Structure formats: C-alpha cells, structure tokens
JSON list of C-alpha atoms in Angstrom, two decimals:
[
{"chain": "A", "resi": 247, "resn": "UNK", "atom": "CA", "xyz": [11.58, -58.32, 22.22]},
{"chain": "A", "resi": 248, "resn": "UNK", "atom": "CA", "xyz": [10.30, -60.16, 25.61]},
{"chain": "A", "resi": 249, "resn": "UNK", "atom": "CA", "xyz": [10.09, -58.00, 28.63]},
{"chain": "A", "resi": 250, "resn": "UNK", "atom": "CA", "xyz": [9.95, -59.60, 32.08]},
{"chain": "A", "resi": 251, "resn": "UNK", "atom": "CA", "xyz": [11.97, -62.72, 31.08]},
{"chain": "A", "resi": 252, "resn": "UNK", "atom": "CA", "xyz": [15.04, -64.43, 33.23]},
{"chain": "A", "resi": 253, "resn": "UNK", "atom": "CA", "xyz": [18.14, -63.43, 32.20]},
{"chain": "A", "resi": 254, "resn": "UNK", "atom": "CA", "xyz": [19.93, -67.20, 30.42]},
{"chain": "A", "resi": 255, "resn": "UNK", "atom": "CA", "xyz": [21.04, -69.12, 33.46]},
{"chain": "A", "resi": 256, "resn": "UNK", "atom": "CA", "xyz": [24.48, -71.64, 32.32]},
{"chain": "A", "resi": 257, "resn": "UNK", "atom": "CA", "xyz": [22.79, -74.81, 33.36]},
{"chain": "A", "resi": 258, "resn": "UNK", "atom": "CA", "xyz": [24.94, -78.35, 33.45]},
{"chain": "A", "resi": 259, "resn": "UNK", "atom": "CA", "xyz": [23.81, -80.56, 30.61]},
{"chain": "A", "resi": 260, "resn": "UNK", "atom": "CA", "xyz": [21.12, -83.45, 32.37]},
{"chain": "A", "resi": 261, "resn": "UNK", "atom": "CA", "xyz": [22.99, -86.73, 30.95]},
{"chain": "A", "resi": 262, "resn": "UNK", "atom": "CA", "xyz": [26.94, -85.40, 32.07]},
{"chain": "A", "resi": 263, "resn": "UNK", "atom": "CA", "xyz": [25.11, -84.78, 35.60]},
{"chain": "A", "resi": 264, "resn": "UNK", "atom": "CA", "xyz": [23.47, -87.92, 35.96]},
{"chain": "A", "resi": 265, "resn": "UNK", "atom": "CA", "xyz": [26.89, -88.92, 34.28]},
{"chain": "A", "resi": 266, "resn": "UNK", "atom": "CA", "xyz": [28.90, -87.90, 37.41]},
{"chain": "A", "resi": 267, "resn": "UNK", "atom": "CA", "xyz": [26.17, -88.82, 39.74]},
{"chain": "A", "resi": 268, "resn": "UNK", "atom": "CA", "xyz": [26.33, -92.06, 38.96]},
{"chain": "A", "resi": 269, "resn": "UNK", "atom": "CA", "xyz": [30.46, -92.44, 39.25]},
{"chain": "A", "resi": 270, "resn": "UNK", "atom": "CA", "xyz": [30.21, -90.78, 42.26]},
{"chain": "A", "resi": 271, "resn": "UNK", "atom": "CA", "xyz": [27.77, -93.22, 43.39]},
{"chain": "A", "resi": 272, "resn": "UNK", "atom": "CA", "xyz": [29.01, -96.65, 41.99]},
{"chain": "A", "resi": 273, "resn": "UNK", "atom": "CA", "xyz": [32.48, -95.15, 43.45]},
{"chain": "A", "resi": 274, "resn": "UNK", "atom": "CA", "xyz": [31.01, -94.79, 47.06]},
{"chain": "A", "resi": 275, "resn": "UNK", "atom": "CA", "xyz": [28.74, -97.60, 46.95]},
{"chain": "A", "resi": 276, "resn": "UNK", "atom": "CA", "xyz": [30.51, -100.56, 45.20]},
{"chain": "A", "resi": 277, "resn": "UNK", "atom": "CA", "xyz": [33.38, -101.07, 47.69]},
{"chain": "A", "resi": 278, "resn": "UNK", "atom": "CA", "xyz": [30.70, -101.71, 50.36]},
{"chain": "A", "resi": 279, "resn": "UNK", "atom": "CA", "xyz": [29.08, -104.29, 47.92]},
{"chain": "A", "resi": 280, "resn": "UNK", "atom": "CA", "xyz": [32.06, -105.70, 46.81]},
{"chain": "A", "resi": 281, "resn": "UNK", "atom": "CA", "xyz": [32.19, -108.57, 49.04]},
{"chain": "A", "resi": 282, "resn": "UNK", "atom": "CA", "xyz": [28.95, -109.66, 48.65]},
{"chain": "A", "resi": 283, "resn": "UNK", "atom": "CA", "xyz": [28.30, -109.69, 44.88]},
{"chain": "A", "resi": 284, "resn": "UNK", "atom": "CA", "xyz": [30.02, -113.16, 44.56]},
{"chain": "A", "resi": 285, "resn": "UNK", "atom": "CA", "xyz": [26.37, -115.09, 45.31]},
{"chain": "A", "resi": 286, "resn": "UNK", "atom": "CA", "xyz": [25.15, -115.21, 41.60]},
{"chain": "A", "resi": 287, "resn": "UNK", "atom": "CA", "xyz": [21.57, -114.43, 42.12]},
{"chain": "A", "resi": 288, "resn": "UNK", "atom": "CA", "xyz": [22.85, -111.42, 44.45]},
{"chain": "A", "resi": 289, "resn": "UNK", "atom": "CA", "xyz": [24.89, -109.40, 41.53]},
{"chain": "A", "resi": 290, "resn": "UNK", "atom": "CA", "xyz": [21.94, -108.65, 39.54]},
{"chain": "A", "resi": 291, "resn": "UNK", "atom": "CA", "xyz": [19.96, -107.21, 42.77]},
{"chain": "A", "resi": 292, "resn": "UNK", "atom": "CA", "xyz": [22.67, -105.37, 44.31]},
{"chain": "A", "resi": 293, "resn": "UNK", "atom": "CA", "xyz": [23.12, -103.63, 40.39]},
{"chain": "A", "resi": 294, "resn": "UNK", "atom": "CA", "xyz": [19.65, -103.09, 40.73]},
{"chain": "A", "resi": 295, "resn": "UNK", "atom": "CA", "xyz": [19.49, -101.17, 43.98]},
{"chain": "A", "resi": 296, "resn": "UNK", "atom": "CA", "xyz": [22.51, -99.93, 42.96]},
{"chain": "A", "resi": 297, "resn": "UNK", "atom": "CA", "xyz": [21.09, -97.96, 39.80]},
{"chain": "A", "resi": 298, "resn": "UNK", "atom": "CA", "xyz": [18.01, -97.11, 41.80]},
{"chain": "A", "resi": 299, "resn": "UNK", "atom": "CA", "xyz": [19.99, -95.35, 43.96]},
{"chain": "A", "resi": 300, "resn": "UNK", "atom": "CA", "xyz": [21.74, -93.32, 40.94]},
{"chain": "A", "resi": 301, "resn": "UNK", "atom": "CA", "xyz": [18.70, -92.29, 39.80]},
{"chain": "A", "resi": 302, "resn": "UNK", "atom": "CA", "xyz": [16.89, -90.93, 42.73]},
{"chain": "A", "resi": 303, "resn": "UNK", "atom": "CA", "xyz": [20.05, -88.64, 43.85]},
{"chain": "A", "resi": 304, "resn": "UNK", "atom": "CA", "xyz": [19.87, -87.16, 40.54]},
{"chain": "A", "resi": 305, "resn": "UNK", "atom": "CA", "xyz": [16.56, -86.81, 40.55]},
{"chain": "A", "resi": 306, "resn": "UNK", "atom": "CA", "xyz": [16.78, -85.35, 43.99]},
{"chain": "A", "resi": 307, "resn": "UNK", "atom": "CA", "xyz": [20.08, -82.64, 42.61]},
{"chain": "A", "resi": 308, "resn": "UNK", "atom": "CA", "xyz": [17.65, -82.03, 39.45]},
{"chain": "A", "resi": 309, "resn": "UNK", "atom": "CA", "xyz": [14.63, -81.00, 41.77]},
{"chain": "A", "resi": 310, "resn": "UNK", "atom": "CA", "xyz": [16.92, -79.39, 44.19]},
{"chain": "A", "resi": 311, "resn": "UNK", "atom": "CA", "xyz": [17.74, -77.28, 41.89]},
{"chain": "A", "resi": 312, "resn": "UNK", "atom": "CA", "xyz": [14.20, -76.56, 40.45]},
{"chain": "A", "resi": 313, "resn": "UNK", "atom": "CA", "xyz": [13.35, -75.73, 44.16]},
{"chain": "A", "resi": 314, "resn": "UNK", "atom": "CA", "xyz": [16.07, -73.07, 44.42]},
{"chain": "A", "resi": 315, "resn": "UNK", "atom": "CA", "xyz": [14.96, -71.65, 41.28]},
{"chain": "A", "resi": 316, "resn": "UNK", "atom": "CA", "xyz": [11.36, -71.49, 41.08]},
{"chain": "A", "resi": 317, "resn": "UNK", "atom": "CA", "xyz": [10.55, -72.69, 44.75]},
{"chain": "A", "resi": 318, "resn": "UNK", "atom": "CA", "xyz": [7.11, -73.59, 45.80]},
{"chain": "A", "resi": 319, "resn": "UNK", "atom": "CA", "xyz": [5.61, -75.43, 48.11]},
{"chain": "A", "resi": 320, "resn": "UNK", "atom": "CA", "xyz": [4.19, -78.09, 45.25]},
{"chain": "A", "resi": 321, "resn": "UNK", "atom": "CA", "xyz": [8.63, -78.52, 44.75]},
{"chain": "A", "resi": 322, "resn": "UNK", "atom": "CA", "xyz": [9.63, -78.79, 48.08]},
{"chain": "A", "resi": 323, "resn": "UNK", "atom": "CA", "xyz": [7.60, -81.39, 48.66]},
{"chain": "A", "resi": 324, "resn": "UNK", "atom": "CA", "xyz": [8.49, -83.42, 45.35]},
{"chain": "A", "resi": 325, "resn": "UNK", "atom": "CA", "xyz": [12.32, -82.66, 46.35]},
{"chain": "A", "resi": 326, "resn": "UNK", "atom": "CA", "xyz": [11.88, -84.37, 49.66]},
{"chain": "A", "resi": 327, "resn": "UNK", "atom": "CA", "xyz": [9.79, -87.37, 48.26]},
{"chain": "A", "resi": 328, "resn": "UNK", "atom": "CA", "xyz": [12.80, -88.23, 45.72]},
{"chain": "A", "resi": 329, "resn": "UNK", "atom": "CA", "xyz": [15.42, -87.56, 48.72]},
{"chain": "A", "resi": 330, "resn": "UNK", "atom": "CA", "xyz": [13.27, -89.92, 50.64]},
{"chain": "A", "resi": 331, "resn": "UNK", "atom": "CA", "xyz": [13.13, -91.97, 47.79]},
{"chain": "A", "resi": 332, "resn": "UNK", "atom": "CA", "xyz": [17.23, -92.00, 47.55]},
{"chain": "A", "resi": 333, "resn": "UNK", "atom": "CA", "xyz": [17.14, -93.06, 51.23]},
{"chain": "A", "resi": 334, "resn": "UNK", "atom": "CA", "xyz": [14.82, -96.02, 51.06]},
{"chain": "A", "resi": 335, "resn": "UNK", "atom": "CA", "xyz": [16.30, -97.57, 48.46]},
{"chain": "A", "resi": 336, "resn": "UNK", "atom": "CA", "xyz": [19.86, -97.25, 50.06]},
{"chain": "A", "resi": 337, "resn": "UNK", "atom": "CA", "xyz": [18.58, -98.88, 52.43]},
{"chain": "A", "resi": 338, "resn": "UNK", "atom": "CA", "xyz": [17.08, -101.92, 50.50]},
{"chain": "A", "resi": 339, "resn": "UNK", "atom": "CA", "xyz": [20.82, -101.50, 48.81]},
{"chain": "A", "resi": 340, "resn": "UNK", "atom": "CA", "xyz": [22.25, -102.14, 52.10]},
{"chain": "A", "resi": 341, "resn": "UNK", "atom": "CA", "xyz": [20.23, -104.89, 53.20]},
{"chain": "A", "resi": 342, "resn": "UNK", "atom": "CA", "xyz": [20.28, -106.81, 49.81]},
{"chain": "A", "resi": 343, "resn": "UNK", "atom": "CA", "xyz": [24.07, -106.91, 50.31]},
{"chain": "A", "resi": 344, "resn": "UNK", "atom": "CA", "xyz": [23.86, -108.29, 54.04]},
{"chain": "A", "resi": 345, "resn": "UNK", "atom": "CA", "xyz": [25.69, -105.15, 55.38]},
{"chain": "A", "resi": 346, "resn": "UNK", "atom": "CA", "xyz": [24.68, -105.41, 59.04]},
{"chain": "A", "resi": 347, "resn": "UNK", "atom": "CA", "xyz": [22.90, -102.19, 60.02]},
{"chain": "A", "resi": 348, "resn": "UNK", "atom": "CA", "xyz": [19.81, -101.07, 62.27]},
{"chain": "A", "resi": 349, "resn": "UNK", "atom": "CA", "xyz": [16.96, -101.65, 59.95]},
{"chain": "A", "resi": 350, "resn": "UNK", "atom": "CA", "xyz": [14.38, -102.95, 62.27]},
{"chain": "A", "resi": 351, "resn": "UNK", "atom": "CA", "xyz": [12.37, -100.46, 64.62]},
{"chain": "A", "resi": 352, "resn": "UNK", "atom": "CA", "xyz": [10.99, -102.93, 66.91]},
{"chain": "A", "resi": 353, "resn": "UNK", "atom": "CA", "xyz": [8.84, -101.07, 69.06]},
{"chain": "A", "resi": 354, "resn": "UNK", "atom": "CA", "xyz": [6.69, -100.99, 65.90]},
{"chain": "A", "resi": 355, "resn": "UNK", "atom": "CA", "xyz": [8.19, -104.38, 64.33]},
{"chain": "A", "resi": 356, "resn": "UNK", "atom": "CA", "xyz": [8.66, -102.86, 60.95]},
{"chain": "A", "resi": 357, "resn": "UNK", "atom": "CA", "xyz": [11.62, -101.99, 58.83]},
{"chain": "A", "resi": 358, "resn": "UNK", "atom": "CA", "xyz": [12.62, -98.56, 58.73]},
{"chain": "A", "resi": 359, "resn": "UNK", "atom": "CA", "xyz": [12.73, -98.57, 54.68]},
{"chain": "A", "resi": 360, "resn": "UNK", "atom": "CA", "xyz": [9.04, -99.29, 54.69]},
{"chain": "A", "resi": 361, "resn": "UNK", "atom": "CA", "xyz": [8.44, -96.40, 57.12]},
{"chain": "A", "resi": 362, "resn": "UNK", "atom": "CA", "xyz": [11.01, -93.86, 54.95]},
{"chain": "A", "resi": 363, "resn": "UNK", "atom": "CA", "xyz": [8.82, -95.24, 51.79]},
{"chain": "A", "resi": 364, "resn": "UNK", "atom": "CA", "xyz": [5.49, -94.58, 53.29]},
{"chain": "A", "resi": 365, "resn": "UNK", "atom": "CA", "xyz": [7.13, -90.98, 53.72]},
{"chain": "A", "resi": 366, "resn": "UNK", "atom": "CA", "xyz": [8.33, -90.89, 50.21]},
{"chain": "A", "resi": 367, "resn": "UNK", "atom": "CA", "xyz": [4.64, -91.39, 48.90]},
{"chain": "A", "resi": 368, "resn": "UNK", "atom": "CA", "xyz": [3.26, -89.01, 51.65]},
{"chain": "A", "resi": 369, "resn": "UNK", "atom": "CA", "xyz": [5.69, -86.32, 50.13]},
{"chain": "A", "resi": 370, "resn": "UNK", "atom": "CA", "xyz": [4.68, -87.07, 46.63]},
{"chain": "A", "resi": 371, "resn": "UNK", "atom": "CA", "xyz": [1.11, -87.24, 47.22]},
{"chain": "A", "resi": 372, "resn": "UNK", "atom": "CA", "xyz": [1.28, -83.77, 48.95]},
{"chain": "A", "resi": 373, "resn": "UNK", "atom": "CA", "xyz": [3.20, -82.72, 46.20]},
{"chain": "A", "resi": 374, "resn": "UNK", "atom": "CA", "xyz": [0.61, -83.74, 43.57]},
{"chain": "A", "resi": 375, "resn": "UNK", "atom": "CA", "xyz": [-2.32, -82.60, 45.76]},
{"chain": "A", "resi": 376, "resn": "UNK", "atom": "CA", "xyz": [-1.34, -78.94, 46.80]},
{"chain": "A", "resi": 377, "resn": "UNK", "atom": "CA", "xyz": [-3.49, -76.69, 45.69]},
{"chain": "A", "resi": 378, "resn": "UNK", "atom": "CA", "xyz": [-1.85, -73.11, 44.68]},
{"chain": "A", "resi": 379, "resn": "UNK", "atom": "CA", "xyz": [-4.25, -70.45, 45.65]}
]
C-alpha cells in the first residue's frame, strides 16, 4: 500500500472536453464567419483558424487545470503562452474573415497578433527555461 499519494480526483475524459470545446467554439465563432465563407479560397482558411482556435482553448482549459492542481511557476507560464496562443489566432480568425476590428497599433505600425504572438513564445520560452531550484 502507497502512503503519501492523492486521493483519485474524477477527471473529464480529454476527447468529450475538447469535444464540447470545440461546439462551443464553432457555435460562437461560425455565425461571425458565416458571411464571409462564400469566397472559395476563404472557407478552407477561416476552417483553419477556426480549428486553431479549438485547439488552443483546450489546451489552455487542459493546462488551466494542471496549474490549479500542481501549480508552478514552469505551468503558469505554459498556461498563459497557450491563452496567448488562443488570442492570436482569434485574431488571425478575425482578420481572415474581413471582420473589421482594431488590429493595427500604429504608433508601432505592427499588428497586434504579431505582438500577442511574440508574447505567446516569450511565455513558452520562460516556461521551458525556468529553472526549479
């Protein structure tokens, strides 16, 4: 018999939560999109950005989750790279599909996806490089 273990946690099964993360994604997203998906070449990129998007929020609720269990700074920072990550590429999502927003910082003159995916790699790069003493 193990001594010191965690008591069994229920945890959702991975594919039924990337399963509802990606209705509830494709439900919120593809009314916005709707209108735009009738250029042919445009379909296949807006699906892309589309599925990008479904993964990185369920990658971001998966690490979430690690982060509340095990926590770490080496988590947090992974956590906020893929939430950064989710960002960016709604953003790309929203700009492939002509959705007029505020994507240009022009004090800079640079889009605000490339600065939220400089972030993204910042966060994962931290992540990767922190040393636990």
């Amino acid at each position: 018999m193990q001594t010191g273990t965690r008591p069994a946690q229920q945890t959702a099964s991975k594919p039924l939560l990337f399963g509802l993360v990606a209705a509830v994604v494709v439900g919120i997203i593809a009314p916005l999109t709707l209108p735009h998906v009738t250029h042919p070449s445009m379909v296949y990129h807006i699906i892309l950005h589309i599925a990008a998007v479904a993964i990185a929020a369920f990658l971001s609720i998966v690490s979430l989750t690690a982060y509340s269990r095990a926590g770490g700074a080496r988590t947090l920072f992974m956590t906020m790279g893929f939430i950064a990550l989710g960002v960016a590429e709604l953003f790309y999502l929203l700009q492939a599909a002509a959705i007029p927003l505020p994507f240009y910082v022009p004090a800079i003159n640079i889009e605000a996806s490339h600065i939220i995916t400089l972030v993204m790699l910042m966060m994962f790069g931290l992540g990767v490089l922190k040393v636990n003493k």
